[in-house]
mmCIF file of N, CA and C in Angstrom:
data_model
loop_
_atom_site.group_PDB
_atom_site.id
_atom_site.type_symbol
_atom_site.label_atom_id
_atom_site.label_comp_id
_atom_site.label_asym_id
_atom_site.label_seq_id
_atom_site.Cartn_x
_atom_site.Cartn_y
_atom_site.Cartn_z
ATOM 1 N N MET A 492 230.352 -83.565 174.458
ATOM 2 C CA MET A 492 229.789 -82.687 175.463
ATOM 3 C C MET A 492 230.139 -81.242 175.122
ATOM 4 N N GLU A 493 229.158 -80.391 175.176
ATOM 5 C CA GLU A 493 229.307 -78.975 174.851
ATOM 6 C C GLU A 493 230.061 -78.257 175.970
ATOM 7 N N GLN A 494 231.105 -77.497 175.597
ATOM 8 C CA GLN A 494 231.874 -76.716 176.560
ATOM 9 C C GLN A 494 232.136 -75.323 176.002
ATOM 10 N N LYS A 495 232.213 -74.358 176.917
ATOM 11 C CA LYS A 495 232.572 -72.982 176.572
ATOM 12 C C LYS A 495 233.709 -72.559 177.493
ATOM 13 N N HIS A 496 234.887 -72.480 176.927
ATOM 14 C CA HIS A 496 236.061 -72.084 177.707
ATOM 15 C C HIS A 496 236.102 -70.572 177.866
ATOM 16 N N PRO A 497 236.698 -70.087 178.915
ATOM 17 C CA PRO A 497 237.337 -70.807 180.008
ATOM 18 C C PRO A 497 236.305 -71.467 180.925
ATOM 19 N N LEU A 498 236.754 -72.524 181.599
ATOM 20 C CA LEU A 498 235.900 -73.304 182.482
ATOM 21 C C LEU A 498 236.139 -72.914 183.933
ATOM 22 N N PRO A 499 235.122 -73.077 184.775
ATOM 23 C CA PRO A 499 235.345 -72.859 186.205
ATOM 24 C C PRO A 499 236.173 -74.004 186.785
ATOM 25 N N PRO A 500 236.826 -73.768 187.927
ATOM 26 C CA PRO A 500 236.787 -72.540 188.731
ATOM 27 C C PRO A 500 237.593 -71.428 188.058
ATOM 28 N N PHE A 501 237.085 -70.199 188.167
ATOM 29 C CA PHE A 501 237.690 -69.065 187.494
ATOM 30 C C PHE A 501 238.802 -68.438 188.324
ATOM 31 N N THR A 502 239.818 -67.981 187.613
ATOM 32 C CA THR A 502 240.841 -67.111 188.190
ATOM 33 C C THR A 502 240.464 -65.687 187.797
ATOM 34 N N LEU A 503 241.180 -64.712 188.293
ATOM 35 C CA LEU A 503 240.918 -63.334 187.872
ATOM 36 C C LEU A 503 241.055 -63.217 186.363
ATOM 37 N N GLU A 504 242.096 -63.823 185.807
ATOM 38 C CA GLU A 504 242.332 -63.753 184.365
ATOM 39 C C GLU A 504 241.216 -64.429 183.573
ATOM 40 N N THR A 505 240.811 -65.630 183.977
ATOM 41 C CA THR A 505 239.779 -66.336 183.198
ATOM 42 C C THR A 505 238.394 -65.727 183.397
ATOM 43 N N ALA A 506 238.143 -65.135 184.562
ATOM 44 C CA ALA A 506 236.872 -64.429 184.767
ATOM 45 C C ALA A 506 236.784 -63.239 183.815
ATOM 46 N N LYS A 507 237.878 -62.493 183.695
ATOM 47 C CA LYS A 507 237.895 -61.344 182.787
ATOM 48 C C LYS A 507 237.783 -61.791 181.331
ATOM 49 N N GLN A 508 238.367 -62.929 180.983
ATOM 50 C CA GLN A 508 238.220 -63.478 179.630
ATOM 51 C C GLN A 508 236.750 -63.805 179.358
ATOM 52 N N LYS A 509 236.096 -64.436 180.318
ATOM 53 C CA LYS A 509 234.694 -64.822 180.159
ATOM 54 C C LYS A 509 233.824 -63.581 179.957
ATOM 55 N N ILE A 510 234.126 -62.523 180.696
ATOM 56 C CA ILE A 510 233.378 -61.270 180.571
ATOM 57 C C ILE A 510 233.574 -60.660 179.181
ATOM 58 N N GLN A 511 234.797 -60.657 178.674
ATOM 59 C CA GLN A 511 235.057 -60.091 177.351
ATOM 60 C C GLN A 511 234.363 -60.898 176.263
ATOM 61 N N ILE A 512 234.367 -62.204 176.396
ATOM 62 C CA ILE A 512 233.667 -63.064 175.437
ATOM 63 C C ILE A 512 232.178 -62.731 175.426
ATOM 64 N N ALA A 513 231.597 -62.552 176.612
ATOM 65 C CA ALA A 513 230.178 -62.206 176.708
ATOM 66 C C ALA A 513 229.905 -60.834 176.090
ATOM 67 N N GLU A 514 230.740 -59.860 176.397
ATOM 68 C CA GLU A 514 230.557 -58.522 175.840
ATOM 69 C C GLU A 514 230.601 -58.570 174.310
ATOM 70 N N ASP A 515 231.578 -59.257 173.763
ATOM 71 C CA ASP A 515 231.699 -59.357 172.302
ATOM 72 C C ASP A 515 230.478 -60.030 171.686
ATOM 73 N N ALA A 516 230.005 -61.089 172.316
ATOM 74 C CA ALA A 516 228.831 -61.803 171.780
ATOM 75 C C ALA A 516 227.604 -60.901 171.797
ATOM 76 N N TRP A 517 227.358 -60.227 172.916
ATOM 77 C CA TRP A 517 226.189 -59.347 172.998
ATOM 78 C C TRP A 517 226.296 -58.194 172.000
ATOM 79 N N ASN A 518 227.471 -57.649 171.802
ATOM 80 C CA ASN A 518 227.621 -56.563 170.837
ATOM 81 C C ASN A 518 227.448 -57.026 169.393
ATOM 82 N N SER A 519 227.517 -58.326 169.152
ATOM 83 C CA SER A 519 227.224 -58.850 167.811
ATOM 84 C C SER A 519 225.738 -58.729 167.481
ATOM 85 N N GLN A 520 224.914 -58.614 168.512
ATOM 86 C CA GLN A 520 223.460 -58.559 168.378
ATOM 87 C C GLN A 520 222.931 -59.760 167.598
ATOM 88 N N ASN A 521 223.556 -60.906 167.798
ATOM 89 C CA ASN A 521 223.152 -62.164 167.173
ATOM 90 C C ASN A 521 222.575 -63.066 168.272
ATOM 91 N N PRO A 522 221.239 -63.116 168.388
ATOM 92 C CA PRO A 522 220.622 -63.873 169.484
ATOM 93 C C PRO A 522 221.029 -65.346 169.537
ATOM 94 N N GLU A 523 221.177 -65.979 168.390
ATOM 95 C CA GLU A 523 221.562 -67.389 168.368
ATOM 96 C C GLU A 523 222.974 -67.567 168.916
ATOM 97 N N LYS A 524 223.880 -66.709 168.496
ATOM 98 C CA LYS A 524 225.259 -66.775 168.982
ATOM 99 C C LYS A 524 225.303 -66.554 170.493
ATOM 100 N N VAL A 525 224.610 -65.546 170.978
ATOM 101 C CA VAL A 525 224.585 -65.256 172.404
ATOM 102 C C VAL A 525 224.026 -66.447 173.177
ATOM 103 N N SER A 526 222.966 -67.046 172.684
ATOM 104 C CA SER A 526 222.291 -68.132 173.413
ATOM 105 C C SER A 526 223.188 -69.347 173.620
ATOM 106 N N LEU A 527 224.186 -69.540 172.771
ATOM 107 C CA LEU A 527 225.057 -70.715 172.879
ATOM 108 C C LEU A 527 225.992 -70.661 174.080
ATOM 109 N N ALA A 528 226.071 -69.521 174.748
ATOM 110 C CA ALA A 528 226.881 -69.407 175.966
ATOM 111 C C ALA A 528 226.131 -69.909 177.194
ATOM 112 N N TYR A 529 224.854 -70.239 177.027
ATOM 113 C CA TYR A 529 223.981 -70.605 178.135
ATOM 114 C C TYR A 529 223.590 -72.083 178.054
ATOM 115 N N THR A 530 223.287 -72.662 179.207
ATOM 116 C CA THR A 530 222.794 -74.034 179.212
ATOM 117 C C THR A 530 221.444 -74.078 178.500
ATOM 118 N N VAL A 531 221.068 -75.254 178.045
ATOM 119 C CA VAL A 531 219.804 -75.430 177.325
ATOM 120 C C VAL A 531 218.623 -74.969 178.181
ATOM 121 N N ASP A 532 218.722 -75.151 179.490
ATOM 122 C CA ASP A 532 217.634 -74.761 180.399
ATOM 123 C C ASP A 532 218.015 -73.582 181.300
ATOM 124 N N SER A 533 218.884 -72.725 180.826
ATOM 125 C CA SER A 533 219.374 -71.582 181.595
ATOM 126 C C SER A 533 218.224 -70.767 182.184
ATOM 127 N N GLU A 534 218.464 -70.251 183.374
ATOM 128 C CA GLU A 534 217.476 -69.446 184.090
ATOM 129 C C GLU A 534 217.935 -67.996 184.114
ATOM 130 N N TRP A 535 217.055 -67.106 183.665
ATOM 131 C CA TRP A 535 217.363 -65.676 183.633
ATOM 132 C C TRP A 535 216.347 -64.883 184.443
ATOM 133 N N ARG A 536 216.822 -63.794 185.017
ATOM 134 C CA ARG A 536 215.955 -62.704 185.439
ATOM 135 C C ARG A 536 216.549 -61.477 184.783
ATOM 136 N N ASN A 537 215.763 -60.823 183.963
ATOM 137 C CA ASN A 537 216.190 -59.607 183.264
ATOM 138 C C ASN A 537 215.164 -58.530 183.603
ATOM 139 N N ARG A 538 215.548 -57.625 184.479
ATOM 140 C CA ARG A 538 214.603 -56.664 185.060
ATOM 141 C C ARG A 538 213.494 -57.465 185.755
ATOM 142 N N ASN A 539 212.262 -57.325 185.278
ATOM 143 C CA ASN A 539 211.148 -58.062 185.875
ATOM 144 C C ASN A 539 210.670 -59.206 184.982
ATOM 145 N N THR A 540 211.497 -59.618 184.033
ATOM 146 C CA THR A 540 211.165 -60.705 183.118
ATOM 147 C C THR A 540 211.955 -61.953 183.509
ATOM 148 N N PHE A 541 211.261 -63.069 183.580
ATOM 149 C CA PHE A 541 211.895 -64.346 183.912
ATOM 150 C C PHE A 541 211.862 -65.239 182.678
ATOM 151 N N ILE A 542 213.019 -65.797 182.333
ATOM 152 C CA ILE A 542 213.190 -66.548 181.086
ATOM 153 C C ILE A 542 213.877 -67.865 181.422
ATOM 154 N N ASN A 543 213.428 -68.932 180.794
ATOM 155 C CA ASN A 543 214.073 -70.231 180.961
ATOM 156 C C ASN A 543 214.326 -70.858 179.605
ATOM 157 N N GLY A 544 215.590 -71.170 179.326
ATOM 158 C CA GLY A 544 215.949 -71.920 178.138
ATOM 159 C C GLY A 544 216.430 -71.086 176.977
ATOM 160 N N ARG A 545 217.234 -71.740 176.138
ATOM 161 C CA ARG A 545 217.837 -71.053 174.983
ATOM 162 C C ARG A 545 216.808 -70.507 174.009
ATOM 163 N N ASP A 546 215.753 -71.262 173.737
ATOM 164 C CA ASP A 546 214.744 -70.779 172.786
ATOM 165 C C ASP A 546 214.128 -69.469 173.255
ATOM 166 N N LYS A 547 213.853 -69.381 174.549
ATOM 167 C CA LYS A 547 213.276 -68.151 175.107
ATOM 168 C C LYS A 547 214.302 -67.018 175.099
ATOM 169 N N ILE A 548 215.571 -67.359 175.311
ATOM 170 C CA ILE A 548 216.634 -66.352 175.245
ATOM 171 C C ILE A 548 216.696 -65.762 173.840
ATOM 172 N N VAL A 549 216.665 -66.610 172.822
ATOM 173 C CA VAL A 549 216.700 -66.133 171.435
ATOM 174 C C VAL A 549 215.506 -65.229 171.155
ATOM 175 N N SER A 550 214.317 -65.636 171.571
ATOM 176 C CA SER A 550 213.119 -64.811 171.352
ATOM 177 C C SER A 550 213.233 -63.467 172.051
ATOM 178 N N PHE A 551 213.683 -63.500 173.301
ATOM 179 C CA PHE A 551 213.822 -62.278 174.079
ATOM 180 C C PHE A 551 214.815 -61.319 173.424
ATOM 181 N N LEU A 552 215.984 -61.832 173.042
ATOM 182 C CA LEU A 552 217.018 -60.971 172.458
ATOM 183 C C LEU A 552 216.629 -60.462 171.073
ATOM 184 N N THR A 553 215.927 -61.275 170.303
ATOM 185 C CA THR A 553 215.449 -60.832 168.985
ATOM 186 C C THR A 553 214.537 -59.618 169.141
ATOM 187 N N LYS A 554 213.601 -59.710 170.064
ATOM 188 C CA LYS A 554 212.685 -58.595 170.324
ATOM 189 C C LYS A 554 213.454 -57.385 170.876
ATOM 190 N N LYS A 555 214.375 -57.637 171.803
ATOM 191 C CA LYS A 555 215.164 -56.566 172.419
ATOM 192 C C LYS A 555 215.867 -55.738 171.352
ATOM 193 N N TRP A 556 216.579 -56.413 170.446
ATOM 194 C CA TRP A 556 217.393 -55.677 169.486
ATOM 195 C C TRP A 556 216.600 -55.111 168.313
ATOM 196 N N LYS A 557 215.329 -55.439 168.217
ATOM 197 C CA LYS A 557 214.456 -54.745 167.257
ATOM 198 C C LYS A 557 214.041 -53.393 167.810
ATOM 199 N N ASN A 558 214.033 -53.289 169.143
ATOM 200 C CA ASN A 558 213.617 -52.051 169.812
ATOM 201 C C ASN A 558 214.783 -51.201 170.297
ATOM 202 N N GLU A 559 215.930 -51.805 170.508
ATOM 203 C CA GLU A 559 217.104 -51.091 171.000
ATOM 204 C C GLU A 559 218.114 -50.973 169.860
ATOM 205 N N LEU A 560 217.998 -49.877 169.117
ATOM 206 C CA LEU A 560 218.792 -49.667 167.911
ATOM 207 C C LEU A 560 220.146 -49.063 168.264
ATOM 208 N N GLU A 561 221.138 -49.328 167.433
ATOM 209 C CA GLU A 561 222.513 -48.837 167.631
ATOM 210 C C GLU A 561 223.043 -49.220 169.021
ATOM 211 N N TYR A 562 222.704 -50.413 169.436
ATOM 212 C CA TYR A 562 223.065 -50.968 170.743
ATOM 213 C C TYR A 562 224.577 -51.112 170.876
ATOM 214 N N LYS A 563 225.119 -50.661 171.998
ATOM 215 C CA LYS A 563 226.543 -50.815 172.311
ATOM 216 C C LYS A 563 226.673 -51.059 173.807
ATOM 217 N N LEU A 564 227.392 -52.137 174.166
ATOM 218 C CA LEU A 564 227.492 -52.604 175.547
ATOM 219 C C LEU A 564 228.938 -52.631 176.017
ATOM 220 N N LYS A 565 229.133 -52.316 177.299
ATOM 221 C CA LYS A 565 230.432 -52.462 177.959
ATOM 222 C C LYS A 565 230.205 -53.151 179.300
ATOM 223 N N LYS A 566 230.948 -54.246 179.541
ATOM 224 C CA LYS A 566 230.873 -54.976 180.810
ATOM 225 C C LYS A 566 232.193 -54.802 181.552
ATOM 226 N N GLU A 567 232.115 -54.737 182.884
ATOM 227 C CA GLU A 567 233.312 -54.595 183.720
ATOM 228 C C GLU A 567 233.295 -55.649 184.812
ATOM 229 N N TYR A 568 234.457 -56.180 185.084
ATOM 230 C CA TYR A 568 234.624 -57.146 186.164
ATOM 231 C C TYR A 568 234.240 -56.512 187.494
ATOM 232 N N TRP A 569 233.497 -57.251 188.310
ATOM 233 C CA TRP A 569 233.165 -56.808 189.657
ATOM 234 C C TRP A 569 233.799 -57.755 190.669
ATOM 235 N N SER A 570 233.507 -59.058 190.530
ATOM 236 C CA SER A 570 234.119 -60.053 191.414
ATOM 237 C C SER A 570 233.875 -61.453 190.840
ATOM 238 N N HIS A 571 234.534 -62.428 191.438
ATOM 239 C CA HIS A 571 234.309 -63.818 191.036
ATOM 240 C C HIS A 571 234.640 -64.742 192.208
ATOM 241 N N MET A 572 234.099 -65.953 192.121
ATOM 242 C CA MET A 572 234.384 -66.998 193.100
ATOM 243 C C MET A 572 233.991 -68.326 192.467
ATOM 244 N N GLU A 573 234.937 -69.226 192.361
ATOM 245 C CA GLU A 573 234.715 -70.582 191.842
ATOM 246 C C GLU A 573 233.973 -70.554 190.506
ATOM 247 N N ASN A 574 232.655 -70.790 190.501
ATOM 248 C CA ASN A 574 231.893 -70.856 189.248
ATOM 249 C C ASN A 574 230.951 -69.661 189.070
ATOM 250 N N ARG A 575 231.231 -68.576 189.785
ATOM 251 C CA ARG A 575 230.367 -67.390 189.705
ATOM 252 C C ARG A 575 231.188 -66.157 189.337
ATOM 253 N N ILE A 576 230.523 -65.273 188.581
ATOM 254 C CA ILE A 576 231.124 -63.998 188.201
ATOM 255 C C ILE A 576 230.058 -62.914 188.361
ATOM 256 N N ALA A 577 230.465 -61.770 188.891
ATOM 257 C CA ALA A 577 229.589 -60.600 188.979
ATOM 258 C C ALA A 577 230.174 -59.499 188.099
ATOM 259 N N VAL A 578 229.314 -58.837 187.342
ATOM 260 C CA VAL A 578 229.758 -57.760 186.459
ATOM 261 C C VAL A 578 228.909 -56.518 186.663
ATOM 262 N N ARG A 579 229.527 -55.394 186.366
ATOM 263 C CA ARG A 579 228.844 -54.118 186.231
ATOM 264 C C ARG A 579 228.801 -53.844 184.745
ATOM 265 N N PHE A 580 227.708 -53.282 184.262
ATOM 266 C CA PHE A 580 227.614 -53.039 182.823
ATOM 267 C C PHE A 580 226.871 -51.744 182.560
ATOM 268 N N GLU A 581 227.065 -51.262 181.354
ATOM 269 C CA GLU A 581 226.228 -50.192 180.826
ATOM 270 C C GLU A 581 226.131 -50.393 179.330
ATOM 271 N N TYR A 582 224.994 -50.008 178.790
ATOM 272 C CA TYR A 582 224.848 -50.014 177.347
ATOM 273 C C TYR A 582 223.989 -48.840 176.932
ATOM 274 N N GLU A 583 224.158 -48.454 175.691
ATOM 275 C CA GLU A 583 223.398 -47.343 175.139
ATOM 276 C C GLU A 583 222.671 -47.814 173.893
ATOM 277 N N TYR A 584 221.534 -47.202 173.671
ATOM 278 C CA TYR A 584 220.739 -47.535 172.494
ATOM 279 C C TYR A 584 219.806 -46.376 172.174
ATOM 280 N N ARG A 585 219.295 -46.431 170.961
ATOM 281 C CA ARG A 585 218.313 -45.450 170.479
ATOM 282 C C ARG A 585 217.023 -46.204 170.205
ATOM 283 N N ASN A 586 215.888 -45.604 170.561
ATOM 284 C CA ASN A 586 214.615 -46.238 170.223
ATOM 285 C C ASN A 586 214.128 -45.756 168.855
ATOM 286 N N GLU A 587 213.007 -46.279 168.407
ATOM 287 C CA GLU A 587 212.474 -45.931 167.076
ATOM 288 C C GLU A 587 212.140 -44.449 166.951
ATOM 289 N N ASP A 588 211.856 -43.790 168.073
ATOM 290 C CA ASP A 588 211.535 -42.358 168.065
ATOM 291 C C ASP A 588 212.769 -41.474 168.071
ATOM 292 N N GLY A 589 213.962 -42.092 168.074
ATOM 293 C CA GLY A 589 215.200 -41.329 168.046
ATOM 294 C C GLY A 589 215.710 -40.904 169.409
ATOM 295 N N LYS A 590 215.058 -41.332 170.484
ATOM 296 C CA LYS A 590 215.518 -41.002 171.835
ATOM 297 C C LYS A 590 216.622 -41.968 172.238
ATOM 298 N N TRP A 591 217.635 -41.419 172.915
ATOM 299 C CA TRP A 591 218.768 -42.213 173.371
ATOM 300 C C TRP A 591 218.620 -42.564 174.845
ATOM 301 N N PHE A 592 219.117 -43.741 175.194
ATOM 302 C CA PHE A 592 219.064 -44.236 176.566
ATOM 303 C C PHE A 592 220.390 -44.872 176.938
ATOM 304 N N ARG A 593 220.702 -44.776 178.226
ATOM 305 C CA ARG A 593 221.801 -45.545 178.803
ATOM 306 C C ARG A 593 221.162 -46.462 179.837
ATOM 307 N N ALA A 594 221.433 -47.732 179.692
ATOM 308 C CA ALA A 594 220.987 -48.714 180.679
ATOM 309 C C ALA A 594 222.227 -49.160 181.441
ATOM 310 N N TYR A 595 222.088 -49.339 182.735
ATOM 311 C CA TYR A 595 223.234 -49.725 183.539
ATOM 312 C C TYR A 595 222.763 -50.593 184.693
ATOM 313 N N GLY A 596 223.672 -51.378 185.226
ATOM 314 C CA GLY A 596 223.300 -52.225 186.346
ATOM 315 C C GLY A 596 224.340 -53.284 186.629
ATOM 316 N N ASN A 597 223.870 -54.355 187.248
ATOM 317 C CA ASN A 597 224.729 -55.455 187.668
ATOM 318 C C ASN A 597 224.131 -56.778 187.213
ATOM 319 N N GLU A 598 225.021 -57.719 186.940
ATOM 320 C CA GLU A 598 224.605 -59.080 186.607
ATOM 321 C C GLU A 598 225.370 -60.048 187.497
ATOM 322 N N ASN A 599 224.683 -61.078 187.934
ATOM 323 C CA ASN A 599 225.300 -62.184 188.648
ATOM 324 C C ASN A 599 225.159 -63.420 187.779
ATOM 325 N N TRP A 600 226.282 -64.083 187.521
ATOM 326 C CA TRP A 600 226.313 -65.249 186.634
ATOM 327 C C TRP A 600 226.757 -66.478 187.415
ATOM 328 N N GLU A 601 226.154 -67.614 187.092
ATOM 329 C CA GLU A 601 226.601 -68.893 187.647
ATOM 330 C C GLU A 601 226.757 -69.883 186.499
ATOM 331 N N PHE A 602 227.893 -70.593 186.477
ATOM 332 C CA PHE A 602 228.240 -71.481 185.375
ATOM 333 C C PHE A 602 228.229 -72.933 185.816
ATOM 334 N N ASP A 603 227.917 -73.821 184.857
ATOM 335 C CA ASP A 603 228.060 -75.244 185.126
ATOM 336 C C ASP A 603 229.520 -75.645 184.903
ATOM 337 N N ASN A 604 229.838 -76.900 185.112
ATOM 338 C CA ASN A 604 231.227 -77.364 184.992
ATOM 339 C C ASN A 604 231.773 -77.270 183.572
ATOM 340 N N ASN A 605 230.899 -77.163 182.580
ATOM 341 C CA ASN A 605 231.308 -77.064 181.184
ATOM 342 C C ASN A 605 231.448 -75.624 180.699
ATOM 343 N N GLY A 606 231.351 -74.666 181.621
ATOM 344 C CA GLY A 606 231.543 -73.265 181.261
ATOM 345 C C GLY A 606 230.334 -72.605 180.638
ATOM 346 N N LEU A 607 229.184 -73.277 180.670
ATOM 347 C CA LEU A 607 227.943 -72.688 180.168
ATOM 348 C C LEU A 607 227.235 -71.972 181.311
ATOM 349 N N MET A 608 226.684 -70.818 181.019
ATOM 350 C CA MET A 608 226.007 -70.054 182.054
ATOM 351 C C MET A 608 224.660 -70.690 182.350
ATOM 352 N N ASP A 609 224.489 -71.088 183.593
ATOM 353 C CA ASP A 609 223.267 -71.749 184.030
ATOM 354 C C ASP A 609 222.259 -70.753 184.597
ATOM 355 N N LYS A 610 222.770 -69.681 185.200
ATOM 356 C CA LYS A 610 221.901 -68.664 185.788
ATOM 357 C C LYS A 610 222.459 -67.282 185.466
ATOM 358 N N ARG A 611 221.537 -66.366 185.149
ATOM 359 C CA ARG A 611 221.892 -64.965 184.880
ATOM 360 C C ARG A 611 220.830 -64.095 185.520
ATOM 361 N N TYR A 612 221.239 -63.294 186.492
ATOM 362 C CA TYR A 612 220.318 -62.393 187.170
ATOM 363 C C TYR A 612 220.781 -60.969 186.921
ATOM 364 N N ALA A 613 219.966 -60.199 186.201
ATOM 365 C CA ALA A 613 220.335 -58.836 185.819
ATOM 366 C C ALA A 613 219.393 -57.822 186.449
ATOM 367 N N SER A 614 219.977 -56.849 187.134
ATOM 368 C CA SER A 614 219.244 -55.701 187.661
ATOM 369 C C SER A 614 219.644 -54.511 186.796
ATOM 370 N N ILE A 615 218.656 -53.889 186.163
ATOM 371 C CA ILE A 615 218.938 -52.892 185.128
ATOM 372 C C ILE A 615 218.086 -51.645 185.346
ATOM 373 N N ASN A 616 218.712 -50.482 185.170
ATOM 374 C CA ASN A 616 218.018 -49.198 185.197
ATOM 375 C C ASN A 616 218.267 -48.498 183.869
ATOM 376 N N ASP A 617 217.273 -47.749 183.411
ATOM 377 C CA ASP A 617 217.393 -46.988 182.170
ATOM 378 C C ASP A 617 217.343 -45.496 182.474
ATOM 379 N N LEU A 618 218.151 -44.759 181.739
ATOM 380 C CA LEU A 618 218.203 -43.316 181.877
ATOM 381 C C LEU A 618 218.152 -42.710 180.482
ATOM 382 N N GLU A 619 217.184 -41.837 180.228
ATOM 383 C CA GLU A 619 217.160 -41.150 178.937
ATOM 384 C C GLU A 619 218.303 -40.149 178.909
ATOM 385 N N ILE A 620 219.028 -40.134 177.798
ATOM 386 C CA ILE A 620 220.167 -39.224 177.636
ATOM 387 C C ILE A 620 220.032 -38.475 176.314
ATOM 388 N N LYS A 621 220.777 -37.413 176.179
ATOM 389 C CA LYS A 621 220.856 -36.705 174.903
ATOM 390 C C LYS A 621 221.945 -37.378 174.063
ATOM 391 N N GLU A 622 221.791 -37.344 172.762
ATOM 392 C CA GLU A 622 222.771 -37.985 171.892
ATOM 393 C C GLU A 622 224.184 -37.466 172.178
ATOM 394 N N LYS A 623 224.321 -36.194 172.475
ATOM 395 C CA LYS A 623 225.651 -35.612 172.739
ATOM 396 C C LYS A 623 226.284 -36.162 174.015
ATOM 397 N N ASP A 624 225.485 -36.774 174.876
ATOM 398 C CA ASP A 624 225.985 -37.327 176.126
ATOM 399 C C ASP A 624 226.356 -38.798 176.056
ATOM 400 N N ARG A 625 226.302 -39.365 174.880
ATOM 401 C CA ARG A 625 226.689 -40.780 174.716
ATOM 402 C C ARG A 625 228.156 -40.975 175.082
ATOM 403 N N ARG A 626 228.445 -42.116 175.712
ATOM 404 C CA ARG A 626 229.820 -42.457 176.077
ATOM 405 C C ARG A 626 230.347 -43.648 175.298
ATOM 406 N N LEU A 627 229.457 -44.441 174.747
ATOM 407 C CA LEU A 627 229.889 -45.672 174.090
ATOM 408 C C LEU A 627 229.794 -45.569 172.583
#
């Protein structure tokens, strides 16, 4: 049986570990690696896009990182309860035209008993920034 530690129910320490693992995986910009943290039929809402399953996650992230160059993400603990974690995040990227953006928002995560993320709901806003204003 596939498991991703730490497993729920989460403590403050294990919730923060789970967040750091997710941040590191996303910063790898490896869609296959990222997708392995999710259940095979994981349900996502990413802005106004709805995605179901690892294959769709890989496709979505592959396209994302072709358009979001020099991507760098930071996630912060917001709260947790049993098998759920809420995070605040921001990331920065450059598009093909050389314009820089900071995206920021909140994610709500729900995990199955094996520590795989079953649901991910992300509310995200983008702000165009000047390169000199980058923080990450």
